[in-house]
XYZ file of C-alpha atoms in Angstrom:
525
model
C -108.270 -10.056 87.834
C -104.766 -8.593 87.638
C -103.647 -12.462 86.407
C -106.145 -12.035 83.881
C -104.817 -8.867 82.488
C -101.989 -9.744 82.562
C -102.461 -13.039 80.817
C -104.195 -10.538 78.455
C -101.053 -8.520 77.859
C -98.573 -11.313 77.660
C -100.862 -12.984 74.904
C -100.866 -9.693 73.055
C -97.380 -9.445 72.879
C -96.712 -12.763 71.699
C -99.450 -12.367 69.200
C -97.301 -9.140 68.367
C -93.910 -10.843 67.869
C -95.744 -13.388 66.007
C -97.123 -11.073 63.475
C -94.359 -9.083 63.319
C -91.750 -12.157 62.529
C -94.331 -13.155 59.592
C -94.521 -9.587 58.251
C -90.490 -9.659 58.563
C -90.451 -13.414 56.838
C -92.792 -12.203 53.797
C -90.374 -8.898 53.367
C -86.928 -10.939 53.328
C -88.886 -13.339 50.704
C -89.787 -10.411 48.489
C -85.934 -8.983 48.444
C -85.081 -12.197 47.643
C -87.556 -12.745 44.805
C -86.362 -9.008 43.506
C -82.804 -10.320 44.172
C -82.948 -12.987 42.413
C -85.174 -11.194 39.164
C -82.538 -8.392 38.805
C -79.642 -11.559 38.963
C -81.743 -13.510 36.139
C -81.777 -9.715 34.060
C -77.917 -9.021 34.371
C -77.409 -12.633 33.816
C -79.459 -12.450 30.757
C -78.129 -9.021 29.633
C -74.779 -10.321 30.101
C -75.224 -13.249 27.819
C -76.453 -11.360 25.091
C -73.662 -8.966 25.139
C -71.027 -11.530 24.826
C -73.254 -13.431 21.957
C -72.971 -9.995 20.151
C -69.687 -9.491 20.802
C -69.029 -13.373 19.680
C -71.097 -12.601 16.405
C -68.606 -9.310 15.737
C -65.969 -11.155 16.158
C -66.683 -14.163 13.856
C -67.607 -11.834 11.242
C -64.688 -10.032 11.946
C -61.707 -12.852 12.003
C -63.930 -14.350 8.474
C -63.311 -10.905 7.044
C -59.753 -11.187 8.167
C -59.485 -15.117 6.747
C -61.176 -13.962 3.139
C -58.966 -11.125 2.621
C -55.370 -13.108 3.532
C -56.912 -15.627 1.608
C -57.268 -13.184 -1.533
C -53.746 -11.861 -0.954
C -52.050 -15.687 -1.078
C -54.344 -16.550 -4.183
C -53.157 -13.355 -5.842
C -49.311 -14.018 -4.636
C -49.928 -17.326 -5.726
C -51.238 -16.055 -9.334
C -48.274 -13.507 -9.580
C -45.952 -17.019 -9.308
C -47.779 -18.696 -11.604
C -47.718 -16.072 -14.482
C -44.055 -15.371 -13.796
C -43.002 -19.319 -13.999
C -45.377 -19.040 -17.640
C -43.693 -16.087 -18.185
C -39.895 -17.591 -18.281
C -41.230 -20.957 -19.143
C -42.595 -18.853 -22.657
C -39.041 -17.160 -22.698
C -37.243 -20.538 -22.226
C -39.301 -22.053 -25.122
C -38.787 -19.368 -27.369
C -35.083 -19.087 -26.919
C -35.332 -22.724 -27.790
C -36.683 -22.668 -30.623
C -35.026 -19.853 -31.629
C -31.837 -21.760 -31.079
C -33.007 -24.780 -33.041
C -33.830 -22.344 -35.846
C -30.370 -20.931 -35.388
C -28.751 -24.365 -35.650
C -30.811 -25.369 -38.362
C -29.535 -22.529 -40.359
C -25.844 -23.163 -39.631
C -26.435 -26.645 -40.243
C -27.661 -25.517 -43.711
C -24.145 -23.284 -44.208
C -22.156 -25.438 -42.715
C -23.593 -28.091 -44.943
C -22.747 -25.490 -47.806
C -19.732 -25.276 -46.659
C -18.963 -29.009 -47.140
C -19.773 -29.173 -50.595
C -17.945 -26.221 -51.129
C -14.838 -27.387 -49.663
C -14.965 -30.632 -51.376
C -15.405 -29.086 -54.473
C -12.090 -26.646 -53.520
C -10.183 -30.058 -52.674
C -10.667 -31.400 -55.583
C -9.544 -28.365 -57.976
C -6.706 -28.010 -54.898
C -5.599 -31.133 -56.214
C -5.709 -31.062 -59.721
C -3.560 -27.972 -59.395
C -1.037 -29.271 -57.296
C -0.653 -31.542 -59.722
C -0.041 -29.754 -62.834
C 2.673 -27.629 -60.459
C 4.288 -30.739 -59.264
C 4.304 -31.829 -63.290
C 6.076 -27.944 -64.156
C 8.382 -27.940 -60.932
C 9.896 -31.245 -62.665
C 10.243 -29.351 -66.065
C 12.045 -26.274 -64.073
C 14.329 -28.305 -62.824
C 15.327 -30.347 -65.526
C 15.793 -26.821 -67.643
C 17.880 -25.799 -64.383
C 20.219 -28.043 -64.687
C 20.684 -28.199 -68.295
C 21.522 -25.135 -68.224
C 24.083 -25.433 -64.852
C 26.364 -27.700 -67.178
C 26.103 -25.293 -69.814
C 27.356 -22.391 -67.684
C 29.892 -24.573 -66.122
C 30.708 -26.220 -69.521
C 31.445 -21.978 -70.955
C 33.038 -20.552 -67.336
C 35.264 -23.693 -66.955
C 34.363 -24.189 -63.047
C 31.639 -25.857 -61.103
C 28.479 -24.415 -59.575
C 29.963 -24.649 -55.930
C 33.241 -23.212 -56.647
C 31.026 -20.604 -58.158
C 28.694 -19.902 -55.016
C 31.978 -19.872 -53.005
C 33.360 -17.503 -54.745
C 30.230 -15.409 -54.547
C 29.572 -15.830 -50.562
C 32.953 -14.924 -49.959
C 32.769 -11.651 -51.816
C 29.479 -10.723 -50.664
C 30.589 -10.955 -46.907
C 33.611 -9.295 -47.185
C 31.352 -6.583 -48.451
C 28.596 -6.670 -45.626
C 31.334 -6.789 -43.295
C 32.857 -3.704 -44.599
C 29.384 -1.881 -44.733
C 28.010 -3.186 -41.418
C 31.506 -1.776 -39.785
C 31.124 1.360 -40.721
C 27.414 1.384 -40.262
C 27.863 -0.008 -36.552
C 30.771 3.500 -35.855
C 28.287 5.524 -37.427
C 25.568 4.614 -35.594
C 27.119 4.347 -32.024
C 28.322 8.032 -32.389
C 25.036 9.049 -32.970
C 23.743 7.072 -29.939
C 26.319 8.552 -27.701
C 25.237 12.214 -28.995
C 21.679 11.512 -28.498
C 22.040 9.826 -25.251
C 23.918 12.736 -23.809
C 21.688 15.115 -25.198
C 18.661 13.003 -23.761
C 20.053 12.831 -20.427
C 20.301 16.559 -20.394
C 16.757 16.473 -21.281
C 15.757 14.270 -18.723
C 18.157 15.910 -16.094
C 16.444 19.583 -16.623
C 13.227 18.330 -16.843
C 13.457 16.651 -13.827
C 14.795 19.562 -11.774
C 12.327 21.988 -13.363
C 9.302 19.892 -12.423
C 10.554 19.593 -9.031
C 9.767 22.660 -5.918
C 13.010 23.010 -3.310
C 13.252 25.399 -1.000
C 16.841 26.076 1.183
C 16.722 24.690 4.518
C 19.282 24.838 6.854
C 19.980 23.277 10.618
C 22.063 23.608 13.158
C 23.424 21.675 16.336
C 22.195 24.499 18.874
C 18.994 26.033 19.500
C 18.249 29.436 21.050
C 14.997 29.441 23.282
C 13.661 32.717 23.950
C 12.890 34.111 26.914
C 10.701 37.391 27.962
C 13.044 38.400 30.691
C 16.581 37.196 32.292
C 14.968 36.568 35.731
C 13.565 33.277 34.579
C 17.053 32.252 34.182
C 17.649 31.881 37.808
C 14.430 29.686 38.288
C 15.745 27.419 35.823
C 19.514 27.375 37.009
C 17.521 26.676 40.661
C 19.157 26.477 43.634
C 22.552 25.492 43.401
C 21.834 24.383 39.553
C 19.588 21.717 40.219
C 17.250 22.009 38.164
C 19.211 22.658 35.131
C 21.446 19.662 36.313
C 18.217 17.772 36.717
C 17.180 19.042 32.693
C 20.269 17.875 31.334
C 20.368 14.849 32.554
C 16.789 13.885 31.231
C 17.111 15.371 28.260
C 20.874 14.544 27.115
C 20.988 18.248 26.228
C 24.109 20.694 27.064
C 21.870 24.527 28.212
C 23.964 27.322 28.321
C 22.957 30.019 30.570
C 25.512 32.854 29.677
C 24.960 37.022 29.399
C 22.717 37.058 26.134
C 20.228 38.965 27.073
C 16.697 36.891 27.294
C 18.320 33.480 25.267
C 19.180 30.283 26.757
C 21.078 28.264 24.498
C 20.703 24.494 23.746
C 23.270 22.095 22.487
C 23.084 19.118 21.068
C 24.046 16.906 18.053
C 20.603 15.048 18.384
C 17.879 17.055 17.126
C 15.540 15.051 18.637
C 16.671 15.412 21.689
C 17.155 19.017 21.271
C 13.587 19.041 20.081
C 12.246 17.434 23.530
C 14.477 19.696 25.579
C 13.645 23.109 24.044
C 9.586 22.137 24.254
C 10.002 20.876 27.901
C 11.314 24.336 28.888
C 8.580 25.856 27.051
C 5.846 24.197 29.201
C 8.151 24.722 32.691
C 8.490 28.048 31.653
C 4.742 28.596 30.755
C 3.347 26.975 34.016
C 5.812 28.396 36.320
C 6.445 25.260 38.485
C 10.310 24.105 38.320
C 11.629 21.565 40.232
C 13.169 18.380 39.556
C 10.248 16.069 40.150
C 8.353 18.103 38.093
C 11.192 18.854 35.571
C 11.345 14.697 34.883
C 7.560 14.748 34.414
C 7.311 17.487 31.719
C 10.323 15.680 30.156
C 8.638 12.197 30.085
C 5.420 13.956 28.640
C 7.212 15.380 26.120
C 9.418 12.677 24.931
C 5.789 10.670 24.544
C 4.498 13.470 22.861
C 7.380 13.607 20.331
C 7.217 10.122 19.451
C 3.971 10.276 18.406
C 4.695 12.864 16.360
C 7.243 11.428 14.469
C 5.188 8.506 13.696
C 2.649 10.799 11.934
C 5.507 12.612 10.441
C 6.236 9.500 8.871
C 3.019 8.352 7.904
C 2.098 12.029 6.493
C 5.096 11.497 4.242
C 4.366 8.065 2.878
C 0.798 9.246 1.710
C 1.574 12.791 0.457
C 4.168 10.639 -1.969
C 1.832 7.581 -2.765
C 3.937 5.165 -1.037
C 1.939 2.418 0.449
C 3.241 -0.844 1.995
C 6.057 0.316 4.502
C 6.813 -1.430 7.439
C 5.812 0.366 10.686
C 9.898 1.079 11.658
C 10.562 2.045 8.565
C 7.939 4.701 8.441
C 9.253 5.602 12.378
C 12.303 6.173 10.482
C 11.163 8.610 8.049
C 9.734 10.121 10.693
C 12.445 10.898 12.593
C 14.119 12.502 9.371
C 12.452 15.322 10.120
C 14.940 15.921 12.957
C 18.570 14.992 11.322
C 20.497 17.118 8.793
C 22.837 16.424 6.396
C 25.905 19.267 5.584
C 23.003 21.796 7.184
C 20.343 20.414 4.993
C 17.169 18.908 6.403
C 17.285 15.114 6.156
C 13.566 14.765 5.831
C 13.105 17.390 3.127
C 16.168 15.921 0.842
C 14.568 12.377 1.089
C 11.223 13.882 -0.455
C 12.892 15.758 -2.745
C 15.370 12.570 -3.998
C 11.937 10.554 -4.256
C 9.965 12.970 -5.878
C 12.945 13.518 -8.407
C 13.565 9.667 -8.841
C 9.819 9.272 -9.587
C 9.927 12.001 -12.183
C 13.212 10.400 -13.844
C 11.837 6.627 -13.852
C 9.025 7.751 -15.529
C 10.794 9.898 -18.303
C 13.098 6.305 -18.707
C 9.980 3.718 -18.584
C 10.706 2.572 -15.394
C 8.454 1.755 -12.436
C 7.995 5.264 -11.000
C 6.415 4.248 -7.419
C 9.224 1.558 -7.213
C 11.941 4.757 -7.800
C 9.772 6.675 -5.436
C 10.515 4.284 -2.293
C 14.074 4.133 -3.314
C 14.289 8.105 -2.791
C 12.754 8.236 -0.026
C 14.471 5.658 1.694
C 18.185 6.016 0.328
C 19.184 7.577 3.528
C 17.482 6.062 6.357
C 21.302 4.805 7.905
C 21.872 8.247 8.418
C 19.182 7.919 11.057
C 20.812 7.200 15.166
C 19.961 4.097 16.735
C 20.771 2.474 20.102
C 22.729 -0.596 18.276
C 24.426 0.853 14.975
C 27.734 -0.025 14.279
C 29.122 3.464 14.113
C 31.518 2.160 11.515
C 29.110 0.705 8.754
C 28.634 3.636 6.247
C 25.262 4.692 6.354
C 24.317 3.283 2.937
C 24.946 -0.380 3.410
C 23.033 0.083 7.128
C 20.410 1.478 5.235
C 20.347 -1.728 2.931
C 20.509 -4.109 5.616
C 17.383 -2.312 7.403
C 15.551 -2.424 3.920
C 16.345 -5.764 3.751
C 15.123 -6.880 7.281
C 11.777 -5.228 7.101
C 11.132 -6.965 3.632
C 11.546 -4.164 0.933
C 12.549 -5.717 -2.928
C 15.965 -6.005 -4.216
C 15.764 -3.472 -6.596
C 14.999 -0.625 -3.716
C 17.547 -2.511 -1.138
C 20.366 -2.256 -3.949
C 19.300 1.313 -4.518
C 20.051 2.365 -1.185
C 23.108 0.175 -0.937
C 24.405 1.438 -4.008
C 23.892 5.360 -4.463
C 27.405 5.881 -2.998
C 29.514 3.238 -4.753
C 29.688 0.584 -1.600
C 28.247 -2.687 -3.528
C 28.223 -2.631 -7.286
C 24.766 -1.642 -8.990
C 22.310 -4.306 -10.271
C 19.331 -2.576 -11.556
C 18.457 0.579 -13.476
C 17.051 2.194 -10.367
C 20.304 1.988 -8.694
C 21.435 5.271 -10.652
C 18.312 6.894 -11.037
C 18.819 7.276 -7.167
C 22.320 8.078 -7.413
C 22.106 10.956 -9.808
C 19.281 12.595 -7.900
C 20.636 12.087 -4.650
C 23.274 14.223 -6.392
C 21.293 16.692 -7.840
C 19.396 17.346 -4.396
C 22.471 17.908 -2.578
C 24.315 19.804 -5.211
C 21.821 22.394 -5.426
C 23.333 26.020 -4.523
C 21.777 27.077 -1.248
C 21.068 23.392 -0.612
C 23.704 22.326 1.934
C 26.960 23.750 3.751
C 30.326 22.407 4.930
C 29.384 22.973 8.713
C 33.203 22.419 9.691
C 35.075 24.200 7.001
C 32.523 27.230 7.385
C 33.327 27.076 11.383
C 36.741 26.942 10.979
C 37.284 30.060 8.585
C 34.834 32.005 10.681
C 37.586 31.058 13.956
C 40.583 32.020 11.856
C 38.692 34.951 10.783
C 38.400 36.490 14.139
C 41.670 35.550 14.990
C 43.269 37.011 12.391
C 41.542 40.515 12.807
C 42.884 40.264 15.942
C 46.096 40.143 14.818
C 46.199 42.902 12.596
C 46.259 45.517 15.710
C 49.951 46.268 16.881
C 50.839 44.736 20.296
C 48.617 41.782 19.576
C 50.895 38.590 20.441
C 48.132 35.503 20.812
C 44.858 35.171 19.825
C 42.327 32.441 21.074
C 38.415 32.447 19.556
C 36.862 30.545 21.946
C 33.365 29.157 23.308
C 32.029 28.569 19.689
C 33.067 32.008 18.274
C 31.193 33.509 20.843
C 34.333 35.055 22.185
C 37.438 35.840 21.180
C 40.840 36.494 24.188
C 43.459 38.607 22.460
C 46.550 38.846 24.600
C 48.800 41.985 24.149
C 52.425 42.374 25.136
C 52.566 44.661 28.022
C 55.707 46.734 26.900
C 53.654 48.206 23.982
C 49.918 48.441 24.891
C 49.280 50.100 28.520
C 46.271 49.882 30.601
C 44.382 52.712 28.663
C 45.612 51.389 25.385
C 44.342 47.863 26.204
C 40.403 48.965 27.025
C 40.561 51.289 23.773
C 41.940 47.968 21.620
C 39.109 45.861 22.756
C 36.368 48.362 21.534
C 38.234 48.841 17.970
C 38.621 44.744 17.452
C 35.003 44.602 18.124
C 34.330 47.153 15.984
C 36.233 45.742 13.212
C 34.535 42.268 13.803
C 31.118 43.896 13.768
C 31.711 45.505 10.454
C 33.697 43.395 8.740
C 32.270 40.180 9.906
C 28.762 38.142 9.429
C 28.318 35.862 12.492
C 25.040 34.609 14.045
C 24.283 36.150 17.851
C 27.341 38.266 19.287
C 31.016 38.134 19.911
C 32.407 38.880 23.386
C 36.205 40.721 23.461
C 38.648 40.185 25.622
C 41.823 41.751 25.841
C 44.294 40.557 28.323
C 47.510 42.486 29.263
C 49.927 40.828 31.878
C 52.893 42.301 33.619
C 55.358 39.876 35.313
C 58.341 40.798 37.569
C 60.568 37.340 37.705
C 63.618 36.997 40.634
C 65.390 34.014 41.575
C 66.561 33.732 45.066
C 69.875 31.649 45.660
């Protein structure tokens, strides 16, 4: 019984399973069926989309093709009608040149008939003149041997006679016709020359300019002196020696003084104390620095300087050195006036002058300007080649013409002038440096002002020697010690500097010195 049941329940459940794995079998069938319907719709879906989408874009790149293909065929008709266009335009000039020559054929055909028609009466009236030229000269020379037959001489001793008369005559008239006119050409050339001259100096601005070989640089108080003296004078030892500048550190109150015959150098030095000075640090290392700086800093300078020049006078073409030259005009003088300044002047005067003469005014221009660049220091000048002919030879090796290189050879007489510039340089070199106020005889000045102190030294009793010294910055008077005492001596020193300051026009001051000795001489034996 209990193997029946439970062969019972053991059927049952495999009966169970059974169903149970149909049931599962018809379910997974029925996904897939559904699976495979919605696959077959997307699918389906899908495919239409992209036929669409195919469709819109056929129609789309067709649109595209139709309207390039409108915009060729109208490009294309635009090329056509334009090549009809001057096809129309060549025709018609053609036949309007056919027409043209058709018409001159007719004239010149015209023409012909006229001509012949001229040649022909041309010749019948050459020959009627040929026909009365024969009768003139048969009634010529009947009437020669008459005249010979009633004067008794021939017709050449007759013409002789008459030539010979005739230019003793000219001669006479063309003499005195010659004197007169050359004293009215010297007259009117003077007076021209005067014209040109005044002219010339009238339409030219100057101003007075006037340099020296020292330079004062100013100080705010006389404490920064010992910072630049430095310890034991180094670093004004250490100055000098990069600059080639003598500094004088003496009692004027907040002034050092430079010295120097090379303003360029004096240029570098007095600006390389300005930035020491402003910044504070002085030393040596630092001193040579500021010095290098500055000695760059000038050089570029003077190169636009010289290029400023060139441009504010029209003068194009220079060689590079030679506008470094100019340049460095602006620091050299000549008798007190500025190098730089008289050059401009010269050129702007010679330009002026050409072109009241009919000369080549930029051509005088150069020549100005450059007349005195020997005048200019360099490293390998012969210091005994006057500055002109230096000048030519450095025009000449940096390719300037020969009427501007005989210009500048010529203006003081050294080679013998070629060209009409030569003198147009000449005379306003002149007239530059003549002008009152323009220049001064540095040395001849100097000198008076020395023998001027000295002399109002002399004019005090109990003077015996007088020495101006340091410039003319100070002036020793020694005094015989029999007639001025030690009371007289300080009270002499205060009126010769009195005197001096009144009488007297001298740049910064003048130190006085009097000196009284006393000397007691024995000779031991």
């Amino acid at each position: 019984m209990d193997q029946n049941i439970i062969l019972i329940c053991s059927g049952a459940t495999i009966f169970g399973l059974i169903i149970g794995l149909i049931i599962s079998k018809i379910k997974e069938k029925n996904n897939a069926t559904q699976i495979t319907k919605n696959a077959k719709r997307t699918a389906e879906e899908i495919i239409s989309k992209a036929k669409s989408e195919g469709e819109a874009i056929k129609k789309n790149k067709i649109f595209q093709a139709k309207e390039r293909f409108l915009e060729l065929k109208s490009e294309h008709e635009k090329v056509i009608t334009s090549r009809n266009n001057k096809m129309a335009e060549a025709e018609k000039r053609t036949r309007d040149k056919e027409s043209q020559i058709s018409s001159e054929l007719s004239k010149n055909k015209k023409l012909g008939d006229q001509l012949e028609s001229a040649k022909k009466d041309y010749e019948l009236r050459l020959g009627l003149l040929d026909k009365r030229h024969e009768e003139l000269d048969k009634l010529h020379k009947n009437q020669v041997q008459q005249l010979e037959v009633i004067s008794g001489i021939s017709a050449e001793d007759a013409k002789t006679q008459l030539v010979e008369s005739l230019k003793s005559e000219a001669k006479n008239d063309v003499m005195s016709y010659v004197q007169d006119k050359m004293e009215e050409a010297k007259l009117t050339a003077e007076q021209d020359a005067k014209k040109i001259i005044i002219n010339t100096i009238q339409r030219i601005g100057t101003e007075e300019a006037i340099d020296n070989c020292v330079s004062v640089f100013n100080i705010e108080s006389d404490d920064m002196k010992g910072r630049i003296i430095g310890r034991e004078g180094r670093n004004i030892r250490a100055l000098e020696a990069a600059t080639g500048v003598e500094i004088i550190v003496d009692d004027t109150p907040e002034a050092i003084i430079l010295s120097c015959f090379d303003s360029v150098r004096r240029e570098i030095a007095r600006l390389s104390l300005h930035k020491l000075v402003t910044d504070g640090r002085i030393h040596p290392a630092r001193i040579e620095e500021v010095v290098r700086k500055t000695q760059k800093q000038i050089d570029q300078e003077i190169i636009e300087v010289g290029k400023r020049t060139v441009i504010d006078l029209g003068i194009h073409g220079l060689h590079p050195e030679l506008i470094k030259t100019i340049g460095r005009m602006k620091y050299r003088s000549s008798y007190g006036q500025n190098l730089l300044q008289h050059s401009r002047e010269v050129a702007k005067l010679c330009g002026v002058m050409a072109a009241e003469l009919g000369l080549n005014p930029k051509l005088a221009k150069r020549a100005g300007l450059l007349h005195d660049i020997g005048k200019v220091p360099d490293s390998e000048v012969d210091m005994e080649t006057p500055h002109a002919i230096l000048g030519m030879q450095w025009a000449e090796k940096y390719g300037e013409k020969a009427e501007v290189c005989n210009a500048i050879g010529a203006h003081h007489d050294e080679i013998e002038m070629k060209y009409l510039l030569s003198p147009v340089v000449q005379v306003c070199d002149a007239i530059s440096g003549a002008r009152p106020g323009a220049r001064r005889q540095v040395l001849d000045s100097y000198i008076q002002r020395l023998k001027d102190l000295e002399q109002i030294a002399f004019n005090f009793k109990g003077v015996q020697k007088a020495y101006a010294i340091q410039a003319g910055r100070e002036l020793r008077v020694i005094v015989e010690s029999e007639k001025v005492d030690d009371n007289n001596a300080s009270r002499l020193s205060f009126e010769i500097s009195q005197k001096i300051q009144t009488d007297m026009t001298y740049p910064g001051q003048v130190k006085v010195t009097v000196i009284r000795e006393t000397r007691a001489v024995n000779i031991a034996k």
